[in-house]
Amino acid sequence: MANTLILYGSLTGNTQSVAEKIQSICQSKGKEVEVKNIADADAQDLTGPHSCLILASSTWDDGHLQADWADFMERTANQPIDLTGKKVAIFGCGDSNYSVFCGAVEVLEQE
């Protein structure tokens, strides 16, 4: 089983491409990394056996999460998600023409 799980939300495919590139780089170094679309994920993916999580979301409009991430947050709002003992990294893709650049990263960090 992969030690690291990358959960991404991507509408245009850019964030998915970056997630897969990270997976490829890690695999070239001998690491096992699983990549999963957040639309297909549940709370157990965050709390499961992976010791490292990489969360990725594109940003829409002025700082909003990608729609699948927003749906995931709503679906899991009443479920306890304890990330104690896990290493967590967050990245995002966005458009610098908006007043809030990559604001989804901040939203994920706060959640």
Tab-separated table of C-alpha atoms in Angstrom:
chain	number	residue	atom	x	y	z
A	1	MET	CA	0.000	0.000	0.000
A	2	ALA	CA	1.137	3.516	-0.775
A	3	ASN	CA	2.407	5.532	2.172
A	4	THR	CA	1.292	8.807	0.551
A	5	LEU	CA	-2.118	9.771	-0.781
A	6	ILE	CA	-2.680	12.777	-3.030
A	7	LEU	CA	-6.302	13.952	-3.003
A	8	TYR	CA	-7.062	16.499	-5.700
A	9	GLY	CA	-9.994	18.476	-7.033
A	10	SER	CA	-9.682	19.663	-10.613
A	11	LEU	CA	-12.174	21.038	-13.083
A	12	THR	CA	-9.899	21.837	-16.022
A	13	GLY	CA	-7.350	19.079	-15.363
A	14	ASN	CA	-4.455	21.336	-14.334
A	15	THR	CA	-4.459	20.323	-10.668
A	16	GLN	CA	-4.850	16.663	-11.633
A	17	SER	CA	-1.836	16.980	-13.941
A	18	VAL	CA	0.274	18.482	-11.156
A	19	ALA	CA	-0.844	15.719	-8.751
A	20	GLU	CA	0.132	13.068	-11.282
A	21	LYS	CA	3.473	14.784	-11.912
A	22	ILE	CA	4.211	14.728	-8.162
A	23	GLN	CA	3.275	11.032	-8.136
A	24	SER	CA	5.611	10.358	-11.056
A	25	ILE	CA	8.530	12.182	-9.426
A	26	CYS	CA	8.006	10.343	-6.138
A	27	GLN	CA	7.736	6.987	-7.898
A	28	SER	CA	10.999	7.673	-9.728
A	29	LYS	CA	12.562	7.949	-6.253
A	30	GLY	CA	11.107	4.589	-5.206
A	31	LYS	CA	8.123	5.924	-3.236
A	32	GLU	CA	4.608	4.544	-3.491
A	33	VAL	CA	2.043	7.292	-4.032
A	34	GLU	CA	-1.672	6.930	-4.677
A	35	VAL	CA	-3.591	9.690	-6.489
A	36	LYS	CA	-7.343	10.041	-6.005
A	37	ASN	CA	-9.961	12.518	-7.156
A	38	ILE	CA	-11.705	14.080	-4.149
A	39	ALA	CA	-15.029	13.436	-5.916
A	40	ASP	CA	-14.382	9.719	-5.334
A	41	ALA	CA	-13.101	10.104	-1.761
A	42	ASP	CA	-14.637	9.897	1.692
A	43	ALA	CA	-13.507	10.758	5.219
A	44	GLN	CA	-11.809	7.364	5.576
A	45	ASP	CA	-9.360	8.342	2.849
A	46	LEU	CA	-8.062	11.083	5.155
A	47	THR	CA	-8.048	8.986	8.306
A	48	GLY	CA	-6.905	5.714	6.718
A	49	PRO	CA	-3.492	4.075	6.755
A	50	HIS	CA	-1.576	6.675	4.710
A	51	SER	CA	0.917	8.508	6.894
A	52	CYS	CA	1.365	11.337	4.367
A	53	LEU	CA	-1.389	13.319	2.673
A	54	ILE	CA	-1.100	15.867	-0.100
A	55	LEU	CA	-4.281	17.873	-0.586
A	56	ALA	CA	-4.724	19.803	-3.822
A	57	SER	CA	-7.413	22.144	-5.077
A	58	SER	CA	-7.741	24.627	-7.851
A	59	THR	CA	-9.154	28.014	-6.846
A	60	TRP	CA	-12.232	29.469	-8.468
A	61	ASP	CA	-13.324	33.085	-8.624
A	62	ASP	CA	-12.069	35.045	-5.645
A	63	GLY	CA	-10.733	32.278	-3.421
A	64	HIS	CA	-13.309	29.484	-3.617
A	65	LEU	CA	-12.540	25.780	-3.387
A	66	GLN	CA	-12.946	23.639	-6.456
A	67	ALA	CA	-16.549	22.329	-6.522
A	68	ASP	CA	-15.706	18.682	-5.737
A	69	TRP	CA	-13.716	19.774	-2.672
A	70	ALA	CA	-16.624	21.946	-1.529
A	71	ASP	CA	-18.957	18.943	-1.922
A	72	PHE	CA	-16.512	16.744	0.025
A	73	MET	CA	-16.374	19.283	2.876
A	74	GLU	CA	-20.163	19.367	2.999
A	75	ARG	CA	-20.462	15.540	2.886
A	76	THR	CA	-17.958	15.062	5.711
A	77	ALA	CA	-18.860	18.080	7.869
A	78	ASN	CA	-20.353	15.907	10.644
A	79	GLN	CA	-17.670	13.220	10.552
A	80	PRO	CA	-14.667	13.415	12.867
A	81	ILE	CA	-11.467	13.688	10.856
A	82	ASP	CA	-8.354	13.413	13.008
A	83	LEU	CA	-5.073	13.951	11.164
A	84	THR	CA	-2.916	13.542	14.269
A	85	GLY	CA	0.359	11.859	13.394
A	86	LYS	CA	0.001	12.457	9.659
A	87	LYS	CA	2.226	14.665	7.558
A	88	VAL	CA	0.051	16.960	5.456
A	89	ALA	CA	0.983	19.191	2.540
A	90	ILE	CA	-1.338	21.396	0.508
A	91	PHE	CA	-0.947	22.852	-2.963
A	92	GLY	CA	-3.218	24.664	-5.339
A	93	CYS	CA	-3.459	25.993	-8.831
A	94	GLY	CA	-5.056	29.305	-9.621
A	95	ASP	CA	-5.274	32.366	-11.813
A	96	SER	CA	-3.253	35.375	-10.672
A	97	ASN	CA	-5.729	37.688	-12.401
A	98	TYR	CA	-8.127	37.223	-9.463
A	99	SER	CA	-7.797	39.324	-6.328
A	100	VAL	CA	-7.394	36.168	-4.181
A	101	PHE	CA	-4.689	34.031	-5.782
A	102	CYS	CA	-4.835	30.322	-4.834
A	103	GLY	CA	-7.201	31.032	-1.947
A	104	ALA	CA	-8.385	27.430	-1.906
A	105	VAL	CA	-5.086	26.494	-0.262
A	106	GLU	CA	-5.955	28.738	2.686
A	107	VAL	CA	-9.461	27.251	2.883
A	108	LEU	CA	-8.029	23.714	3.032
A	109	GLU	CA	-5.513	24.764	5.639
A	110	GLN	CA	-8.235	26.211	7.870
A	111	GLU	CA	-10.455	23.160	7.536
